[in-house]
Structures are given as C-alpha cells and as structure tokens.
C-alpha cells in the first residue's frame, strides 16, 4: 500500500478547529453535513443496527458496532475518509496518513443515565503528545438538557510526557472526578474532534443519541499500553484490503 499521500490543505475555519482541539482537547466542525446529506446516513445507521441484531434500540442501553461490519454501508464508511476530517487529523497528529485503527457506530437509547467522568488515556501512564485523535459525526441534536458532552479544557495535556518535566505524573481518577466540566451543544451534522486523553463525560440522555465515530493514530511511537491494545487489530488487517472502499483503504491499511 502506497502511503505517500499529499497532506490536505486546511481552510482558515479548520485551522481554528485544529488550534482549539490542541489547546482545549475538543473542537467542533460545525455543520459538516446538511439535512439532505444526513438522511441516507441515518437510514444506513439504523439498518446496520437492525442487521446486526441490535433492533431499534432498548431503553437505557448503549449499542456499538465496530470493525468490518460497518464497511458494507457506503454512506457511513465515507465519513471515515471525509477530506475535512482527514485534513484536521493530519494537522493535529502531524501524520500524513493517519491510521483509522477503530471505526464504529454508537447509539444511546433513552432514558439513559449518561457516561461517567473519565479519560480515554491510560490512568497511571503518560503518553507521547498527540498520538491519537477521535472524531464523532453526530446524527441527532445534543444539548444541555439531553446528552451533552462535557469536558475539562486542557486536561489532555496532563497526560502527555514532557522532556522538561521528567518527574511528571499521570492524573488520578480522583482528579478526573473533581475537574471543572463544561458542556458542548451540538446540532445534527456537527463533528466533534476530540483528543482522547481529555477528561469527558455525558449527561443523562432523554432523546436518541446516535453518532458515527473513528479513532485515528500516528504510525510512530505510542504509549506501552496503547501498543498492546492495537496488536490484535494490526494482525487482523494484514492481508487483502479488497473489501475496504478505495477512499478509506490508505487510512485502513496497517502500513
């Protein structure tokens, strides 16, 4: 697989998104998708969940589908290689060809209690700066009354190793629990760009909360525990990628 792809240009709007994500840990690509573009994506999303035996949704349950099962749904899979999303990932990760190591859908069916305060980093371990990035394309409106994402701006930076701070310690769960969280309001068609290490949570959910998400990473140095987590996925993807849509293939390939 030829990974010598050109780094995409950023608009001034997306340059601001990159700067905000690096500073705060979360930024929003507003209205990436129009109402007409969302319609077939929602249709495929719901059909995928039916096809995978998840039904229309069970109150209080989070349904997730990941991996190759998603690849058969063209409107969903196109989001993982969307030019604006890839361009932002390239800029934040400083990686010409980010590896889409996880592709996934998530559905929270109300009434749902939400998600506790946490980090997607490894508690007790520091990592190199900006090794990973998550994106989530929201298919439903999210607000401060139902399902809002909350986070602590800048908290991701406390999880990164620094050469000038050899004695730096990873934050504890107690620190994460007591952080000063703020909400993010979202409209259907918005995309959350999130540095995984940022502390975040989800308030109780009273309306359907659906989103299509991917995790990208650099092809260089990672933390020890993250390296262990992705060994199986790297091994699984070695071989033919004929089943992967062409636009996604460079980002799906291991190397």
mmCIF file with all atom_site columns, N, CA and C in Angstrom, residues 164-196:
data_model
loop_
_atom_site.group_PDB
_atom_site.id
_atom_site.type_symbol
_atom_site.label_atom_id
_atom_site.label_alt_id
_atom_site.label_comp_id
_atom_site.label_asym_id
_atom_site.label_entity_id
_atom_site.label_seq_id
_atom_site.pdbx_PDB_ins_code
_atom_site.Cartn_x
_atom_site.Cartn_y
_atom_site.Cartn_z
_atom_site.occupancy
_atom_site.B_iso_or_equiv
_atom_site.pdbx_formal_charge
_atom_site.auth_seq_id
_atom_site.auth_comp_id
_atom_site.auth_asym_id
_atom_site.auth_atom_id
_atom_site.pdbx_PDB_model_num
ATOM 1  N N  . UNK A 1 164 ? 11.026  18.277 29.602 1.00 0.00 ? 164 UNK A N  1
ATOM 2  C CA . UNK A 1 164 ? 11.455  19.211 30.643 1.00 0.00 ? 164 UNK A CA 1
ATOM 3  C C  . UNK A 1 164 ? 10.767  18.953 31.978 1.00 0.00 ? 164 UNK A C  1
ATOM 4  N N  . UNK A 1 165 ? 9.951   17.875 32.056 1.00 0.00 ? 165 UNK A N  1
ATOM 5  C CA . UNK A 1 165 ? 9.288   17.510 33.314 1.00 0.00 ? 165 UNK A CA 1
ATOM 6  C C  . UNK A 1 165 ? 9.472   16.007 33.560 1.00 0.00 ? 165 UNK A C  1
ATOM 7  N N  . UNK A 1 166 ? 10.692  15.590 33.864 1.00 0.00 ? 166 UNK A N  1
ATOM 8  C CA . UNK A 1 166 ? 10.967  14.154 33.995 1.00 0.00 ? 166 UNK A CA 1
ATOM 9  C C  . UNK A 1 166 ? 10.197  13.478 35.121 1.00 0.00 ? 166 UNK A C  1
ATOM 10 N N  . UNK A 1 167 ? 9.735   14.239 36.109 1.00 0.00 ? 167 UNK A N  1
ATOM 11 C CA . UNK A 1 167 ? 9.020   13.659 37.249 1.00 0.00 ? 167 UNK A CA 1
ATOM 12 C C  . UNK A 1 167 ? 7.496   13.813 37.123 1.00 0.00 ? 167 UNK A C  1
ATOM 13 N N  . UNK A 1 168 ? 7.013   14.206 35.957 1.00 0.00 ? 168 UNK A N  1
ATOM 14 C CA . UNK A 1 168 ? 5.583   14.409 35.752 1.00 0.00 ? 168 UNK A CA 1
ATOM 15 C C  . UNK A 1 168 ? 4.824   13.116 36.003 1.00 0.00 ? 168 UNK A C  1
ATOM 16 N N  . UNK A 1 169 ? 3.664   13.226 36.675 1.00 0.00 ? 169 UNK A N  1
ATOM 17 C CA . UNK A 1 169 ? 2.833   12.078 36.986 1.00 0.00 ? 169 UNK A CA 1
ATOM 18 C C  . UNK A 1 169 ? 1.502   12.161 36.248 1.00 0.00 ? 169 UNK A C  1
ATOM 19 N N  . UNK A 1 170 ? 0.989   11.011 35.835 1.00 0.00 ? 170 UNK A N  1
ATOM 20 C CA . UNK A 1 170 ? -0.324  10.955 35.198 1.00 0.00 ? 170 UNK A CA 1
ATOM 21 C C  . UNK A 1 170 ? -1.405  11.302 36.210 1.00 0.00 ? 170 UNK A C  1
ATOM 22 N N  . UNK A 1 171 ? -2.461  12.033 35.798 1.00 0.00 ? 171 UNK A N  1
ATOM 23 C CA . UNK A 1 171 ? -3.550  12.360 36.716 1.00 0.00 ? 171 UNK A CA 1
ATOM 24 C C  . UNK A 1 171 ? -4.225  11.099 37.263 1.00 0.00 ? 171 UNK A C  1
ATOM 25 N N  . UNK A 1 172 ? -4.796  11.230 38.447 1.00 0.00 ? 172 UNK A N  1
ATOM 26 C CA . UNK A 1 172 ? -5.510  10.126 39.078 1.00 0.00 ? 172 UNK A CA 1
ATOM 27 C C  . UNK A 1 172 ? -6.997  10.203 38.732 1.00 0.00 ? 172 UNK A C  1
ATOM 28 N N  . UNK A 1 173 ? -7.723  9.120  38.968 1.00 0.00 ? 173 UNK A N  1
ATOM 29 C CA . UNK A 1 173 ? -9.164  9.131  38.746 1.00 0.00 ? 173 UNK A CA 1
ATOM 30 C C  . UNK A 1 173 ? -9.854  10.140 39.663 1.00 0.00 ? 173 UNK A C  1
ATOM 31 N N  . UNK A 1 174 ? -9.324  10.318 40.862 1.00 0.00 ? 174 UNK A N  1
ATOM 32 C CA . UNK A 1 174 ? -9.901  11.305 41.784 1.00 0.00 ? 174 UNK A CA 1
ATOM 33 C C  . UNK A 1 174 ? -9.811  12.716 41.190 1.00 0.00 ? 174 UNK A C  1
ATOM 34 N N  . UNK A 1 175 ? -8.684  13.048 40.576 1.00 0.00 ? 175 UNK A N  1
ATOM 35 C CA . UNK A 1 175 ? -8.551  14.346 39.925 1.00 0.00 ? 175 UNK A CA 1
ATOM 36 C C  . UNK A 1 175 ? -9.538  14.479 38.766 1.00 0.00 ? 175 UNK A C  1
ATOM 37 N N  . UNK A 1 176 ? -9.687  13.411 38.007 1.00 0.00 ? 176 UNK A N  1
ATOM 38 C CA . UNK A 1 176 ? -10.626 13.423 36.884 1.00 0.00 ? 176 UNK A CA 1
ATOM 39 C C  . UNK A 1 176 ? -12.047 13.647 37.378 1.00 0.00 ? 176 UNK A C  1
ATOM 40 N N  . UNK A 1 177 ? -12.416 13.023 38.468 1.00 0.00 ? 177 UNK A N  1
ATOM 41 C CA . UNK A 1 177 ? -13.774 13.137 39.008 1.00 0.00 ? 177 UNK A CA 1
ATOM 42 C C  . UNK A 1 177 ? -14.088 14.545 39.502 1.00 0.00 ? 177 UNK A C  1
ATOM 43 N N  . UNK A 1 178 ? -13.080 15.280 39.937 1.00 0.00 ? 178 UNK A N  1
ATOM 44 C CA . UNK A 1 178 ? -13.319 16.591 40.543 1.00 0.00 ? 178 UNK A CA 1
ATOM 45 C C  . UNK A 1 178 ? -12.998 17.753 39.602 1.00 0.00 ? 178 UNK A C  1
ATOM 46 N N  . UNK A 1 179 ? -12.800 17.465 38.308 1.00 0.00 ? 179 UNK A N  1
ATOM 47 C CA . UNK A 1 179 ? -12.495 18.522 37.346 1.00 0.00 ? 179 UNK A CA 1
ATOM 48 C C  . UNK A 1 179 ? -13.667 19.458 37.110 1.00 0.00 ? 179 UNK A C  1
ATOM 49 N N  . UNK A 1 180 ? -13.385 20.611 36.510 1.00 0.00 ? 180 UNK A N  1
ATOM 50 C CA . UNK A 1 180 ? -14.401 21.631 36.219 1.00 0.00 ? 180 UNK A CA 1
ATOM 51 C C  . UNK A 1 180 ? -14.910 21.412 34.791 1.00 0.00 ? 180 UNK A C  1
ATOM 52 N N  . UNK A 1 181 ? -16.000 20.677 34.646 1.00 0.00 ? 181 UNK A N  1
ATOM 53 C CA . UNK A 1 181 ? -16.514 20.265 33.341 1.00 0.00 ? 181 UNK A CA 1
ATOM 54 C C  . UNK A 1 181 ? -17.454 21.309 32.746 1.00 0.00 ? 181 UNK A C  1
ATOM 55 N N  . UNK A 1 182 ? -17.358 21.491 31.433 1.00 0.00 ? 182 UNK A N  1
ATOM 56 C CA . UNK A 1 182 ? -18.257 22.403 30.729 1.00 0.00 ? 182 UNK A CA 1
ATOM 57 C C  . UNK A 1 182 ? -18.932 21.629 29.594 1.00 0.00 ? 182 UNK A C  1
ATOM 58 N N  . UNK A 1 183 ? -20.163 22.031 29.188 1.00 0.00 ? 183 UNK A N  1
ATOM 59 C CA . UNK A 1 183 ? -20.898 21.274 28.162 1.00 0.00 ? 183 UNK A CA 1
ATOM 60 C C  . UNK A 1 183 ? -20.600 21.753 26.743 1.00 0.00 ? 183 UNK A C  1
ATOM 61 N N  . UNK A 1 184 ? -20.848 20.858 25.794 1.00 0.00 ? 184 UNK A N  1
ATOM 62 C CA . UNK A 1 184 ? -20.757 21.184 24.365 1.00 0.00 ? 184 UNK A CA 1
ATOM 63 C C  . UNK A 1 184 ? -22.132 20.924 23.746 1.00 0.00 ? 184 UNK A C  1
ATOM 64 N N  . UNK A 1 185 ? -22.750 21.958 23.192 1.00 0.00 ? 185 UNK A N  1
ATOM 65 C CA . UNK A 1 185 ? -24.013 21.787 22.480 1.00 0.00 ? 185 UNK A CA 1
ATOM 66 C C  . UNK A 1 185 ? -23.724 21.474 21.019 1.00 0.00 ? 185 UNK A C  1
ATOM 67 N N  . UNK A 1 186 ? -24.477 20.532 20.458 1.00 0.00 ? 186 UNK A N  1
ATOM 68 C CA . UNK A 1 186 ? -24.219 20.079 19.096 1.00 0.00 ? 186 UNK A CA 1
ATOM 69 C C  . UNK A 1 186 ? -25.507 19.984 18.308 1.00 0.00 ? 186 UNK A C  1
ATOM 70 N N  . UNK A 1 187 ? -25.409 20.240 17.016 1.00 0.00 ? 187 UNK A N  1
ATOM 71 C CA . UNK A 1 187 ? -26.516 20.026 16.097 1.00 0.00 ? 187 UNK A CA 1
ATOM 72 C C  . UNK A 1 187 ? -26.208 18.810 15.230 1.00 0.00 ? 187 UNK A C  1
ATOM 73 N N  . UNK A 1 188 ? -27.249 18.138 14.795 1.00 0.00 ? 188 UNK A N  1
ATOM 74 C CA . UNK A 1 188 ? -27.049 17.027 13.869 1.00 0.00 ? 188 UNK A CA 1
ATOM 75 C C  . UNK A 1 188 ? -26.251 17.515 12.657 1.00 0.00 ? 188 UNK A C  1
ATOM 76 N N  . UNK A 1 189 ? -25.233 16.772 12.291 1.00 0.00 ? 189 UNK A N  1
ATOM 77 C CA . UNK A 1 189 ? -24.342 17.170 11.208 1.00 0.00 ? 189 UNK A CA 1
ATOM 78 C C  . UNK A 1 189 ? -23.042 17.777 11.682 1.00 0.00 ? 189 UNK A C  1
ATOM 79 N N  . UNK A 1 190 ? -22.946 18.097 12.982 1.00 0.00 ? 190 UNK A N  1
ATOM 80 C CA . UNK A 1 190 ? -21.687 18.582 13.548 1.00 0.00 ? 190 UNK A CA 1
ATOM 81 C C  . UNK A 1 190 ? -20.749 17.406 13.811 1.00 0.00 ? 190 UNK A C  1
ATOM 82 N N  . UNK A 1 191 ? -19.456 17.724 13.850 1.00 0.00 ? 191 UNK A N  1
ATOM 83 C CA . UNK A 1 191 ? -18.442 16.708 14.144 1.00 0.00 ? 191 UNK A CA 1
ATOM 84 C C  . UNK A 1 191 ? -17.619 17.167 15.344 1.00 0.00 ? 191 UNK A C  1
ATOM 85 N N  . UNK A 1 192 ? -17.532 16.317 16.350 1.00 0.00 ? 192 UNK A N  1
ATOM 86 C CA . UNK A 1 192 ? -16.656 16.579 17.485 1.00 0.00 ? 192 UNK A CA 1
ATOM 87 C C  . UNK A 1 192 ? -15.274 16.006 17.180 1.00 0.00 ? 192 UNK A C  1
ATOM 88 N N  . UNK A 1 193 ? -14.277 16.861 17.240 1.00 0.00 ? 193 UNK A N  1
ATOM 89 C CA . UNK A 1 193 ? -12.881 16.458 17.146 1.00 0.00 ? 193 UNK A CA 1
ATOM 90 C C  . UNK A 1 193 ? -12.353 16.421 18.576 1.00 0.00 ? 193 UNK A C  1
ATOM 91 N N  . UNK A 1 194 ? -11.896 15.242 19.000 1.00 0.00 ? 194 UNK A N  1
ATOM 92 C CA . UNK A 1 194 ? -11.538 15.086 20.418 1.00 0.00 ? 194 UNK A CA 1
ATOM 93 C C  . UNK A 1 194 ? -10.179 14.403 20.573 1.00 0.00 ? 194 UNK A C  1
ATOM 94 N N  . UNK A 1 195 ? -9.326  15.010 21.372 1.00 0.00 ? 195 UNK A N  1
ATOM 95 C CA . UNK A 1 195 ? -8.098  14.347 21.791 1.00 0.00 ? 195 UNK A CA 1
ATOM 96 C C  . UNK A 1 195 ? -8.507  13.334 22.867 1.00 0.00 ? 195 UNK A C  1
ATOM 97 N N  . UNK A 1 196 ? -8.279  12.039 22.674 1.00 0.00 ? 196 UNK A N  1
ATOM 98 C CA . UNK A 1 196 ? -8.845  11.028 23.574 1.00 0.00 ? 196 UNK A CA 1
ATOM 99 C C  . UNK A 1 196 ? -8.512  11.215 25.045 1.00 0.00 ? 196 UNK A C  1
#
